[in-house]
Amino acid sequence: QVQLVESGGGLVQAGDSLRLSCAASGRAFSAYAMGWFRQAPGKEREFVAGISGSGGFTRYAGSMEGRFTISRDNARKTVFLQMNSLKPEDTAVYYCAANQQNQVVATTWTYAYWGRGTQVTISS
């Protein structure tokens, strides 16, 4: 069993940066791929970024690549999402999730564990 708790969200202006954190509890954190997803009001949950268990492989949604950076610290059982040059359309609830097969994929159903999310709001 893995429990995930996101933090770091908030209200910022367009062009600002935020760093989200996701703290995990439970064993074998380094064996899981981790993903960040987001969901805006009235929209489906979408993939943002993912990272393999070792941290050696990352993947980004096209619109986030170059602005967002995913990383992890396995000793601290934490995954991060650094978000730069934020835009109003980045406003959403951001979730972290764990994939037990260590698959860095964009499909939500492959992730068995989810946090409750953290709200990110970007004002124009």
Short mmCIF file of C-alpha atoms in Angstrom, two decimals:
data_model
loop_
_atom_site.label_atom_id
_atom_site.label_comp_id
_atom_site.label_asym_id
_atom_site.label_seq_id
_atom_site.Cartn_x
_atom_site.Cartn_y
_atom_site.Cartn_z
CA GLN A 1 0.00 0.00 0.00
CA VAL A 2 1.28 3.43 -0.94
CA GLN A 3 -0.07 6.72 0.33
CA LEU A 4 0.69 9.91 -1.55
CA VAL A 5 0.34 13.48 -0.32
CA GLU A 6 0.82 16.45 -2.63
CA SER A 7 1.83 19.94 -1.53
CA GLY A 8 3.12 23.18 -2.97
CA GLY A 9 0.10 24.40 -4.88
CA GLY A 10 -1.21 27.94 -4.63
CA LEU A 11 -2.22 31.11 -6.43
CA VAL A 12 0.46 32.78 -8.55
CA GLN A 13 0.61 35.14 -11.52
CA ALA A 14 1.27 34.21 -15.11
CA GLY A 15 4.99 33.82 -15.72
CA ASP A 16 5.73 32.74 -12.14
CA SER A 17 7.01 29.37 -10.97
CA LEU A 18 5.83 26.75 -8.53
CA ARG A 19 7.36 23.56 -7.20
CA LEU A 20 5.03 20.76 -6.30
CA SER A 21 6.02 17.93 -4.00
CA CYS A 22 4.53 14.50 -3.49
CA ALA A 23 5.53 12.60 -0.38
CA ALA A 24 5.04 8.85 -0.38
CA SER A 25 4.70 6.38 2.44
CA GLY A 26 5.09 2.66 2.19
CA ARG A 27 7.83 0.39 0.96
CA ALA A 28 9.52 0.01 -2.41
CA PHE A 29 9.05 3.63 -3.50
CA SER A 30 12.06 3.37 -5.81
CA ALA A 31 10.42 0.46 -7.64
CA TYR A 32 7.47 2.57 -8.79
CA ALA A 33 7.26 4.94 -11.69
CA MET A 34 5.64 8.17 -10.60
CA GLY A 35 3.44 10.47 -12.59
CA TRP A 36 1.94 13.91 -12.31
CA PHE A 37 -1.51 14.50 -13.74
CA ARG A 38 -3.84 17.47 -13.67
CA GLN A 39 -7.54 18.09 -14.00
CA ALA A 40 -9.15 21.41 -14.79
CA PRO A 41 -12.85 22.07 -14.12
CA GLY A 42 -15.04 20.36 -16.69
CA LYS A 43 -12.10 18.55 -18.29
CA GLU A 44 -10.67 15.07 -18.13
CA ARG A 45 -7.63 14.26 -16.06
CA GLU A 46 -4.54 14.58 -18.22
CA PHE A 47 -0.95 13.40 -18.03
CA VAL A 48 1.66 16.04 -17.22
CA ALA A 49 4.93 14.19 -16.62
CA GLY A 50 6.30 10.86 -15.47
CA ILE A 51 9.55 9.46 -14.12
CA SER A 52 10.90 5.93 -13.78
CA GLY A 53 11.72 4.36 -10.45
CA SER A 54 15.43 5.06 -10.76
CA GLY A 55 14.83 8.56 -12.09
CA GLY A 56 16.73 7.76 -15.24
CA PHE A 57 13.81 8.14 -17.63
CA THR A 58 11.31 10.97 -17.84
CA ARG A 59 8.41 11.75 -20.10
CA TYR A 60 6.35 14.89 -20.60
CA ALA A 61 3.14 15.91 -22.24
CA GLY A 62 3.94 17.99 -25.28
CA SER A 63 2.59 21.28 -23.99
CA MET A 64 4.59 21.03 -20.74
CA GLU A 65 7.95 19.97 -22.11
CA GLY A 66 10.50 22.71 -21.65
CA ARG A 67 8.49 24.44 -18.91
CA PHE A 68 8.00 21.62 -16.41
CA THR A 69 10.62 19.33 -14.86
CA ILE A 70 9.90 16.16 -12.93
CA SER A 71 12.43 14.72 -10.50
CA ARG A 72 12.53 12.40 -7.52
CA ASP A 73 14.49 11.79 -4.36
CA ASN A 74 14.15 8.12 -3.49
CA ALA A 75 15.88 8.51 -0.14
CA ARG A 76 13.18 10.99 0.87
CA LYS A 77 10.41 9.11 -0.97
CA THR A 78 9.42 12.31 -2.70
CA VAL A 79 8.73 13.30 -6.28
CA PHE A 80 8.77 16.90 -7.47
CA LEU A 81 7.31 18.91 -10.30
CA GLN A 82 9.05 22.19 -11.05
CA MET A 83 6.74 24.40 -13.09
CA ASN A 84 8.10 27.52 -14.78
CA SER A 85 6.56 30.16 -17.04
CA LEU A 86 3.12 29.30 -15.77
CA LYS A 87 0.09 30.22 -17.83
CA PRO A 88 -3.57 30.67 -16.86
CA GLU A 89 -4.37 27.47 -18.78
CA ASP A 90 -2.16 25.57 -16.32
CA THR A 91 -4.81 26.16 -13.65
CA ALA A 92 -5.97 22.77 -12.37
CA VAL A 93 -5.81 20.34 -9.50
CA TYR A 94 -2.50 18.50 -9.76
CA TYR A 95 -2.26 14.87 -8.68
CA CYS A 96 0.66 12.52 -8.24
CA ALA A 97 0.28 8.81 -8.86
CA ALA A 98 2.33 5.62 -8.55
CA ASN A 99 2.68 2.92 -11.21
CA GLN A 100 3.62 -0.44 -9.71
CA GLN A 101 4.95 -1.84 -13.00
CA ASN A 102 7.47 1.01 -13.26
CA GLN A 103 5.85 2.09 -16.51
CA VAL A 104 6.16 5.76 -17.39
CA VAL A 105 2.92 6.05 -19.32
CA ALA A 106 0.21 8.62 -19.81
CA THR A 107 -2.79 6.42 -19.13
CA THR A 108 -4.47 7.04 -15.78
CA TRP A 109 -5.74 3.50 -15.35
CA THR A 110 -2.20 2.09 -15.11
CA TYR A 111 -1.53 4.01 -11.90
CA ALA A 112 -2.76 2.16 -8.82
CA TYR A 113 -2.21 4.82 -6.19
CA TRP A 114 -3.24 8.46 -6.21
CA GLY A 115 -2.93 11.45 -3.95
CA ARG A 116 -5.79 13.83 -3.22
CA GLY A 117 -4.34 16.63 -5.28
CA THR A 118 -3.17 20.19 -4.79
CA GLN A 119 -4.81 23.23 -6.37
CA VAL A 120 -2.74 25.38 -8.72
CA THR A 121 -4.30 28.65 -9.86
CA ILE A 122 -2.61 31.01 -12.30
CA SER A 123 -3.95 34.53 -12.62
CA SER A 124 -3.49 36.54 -15.80
#
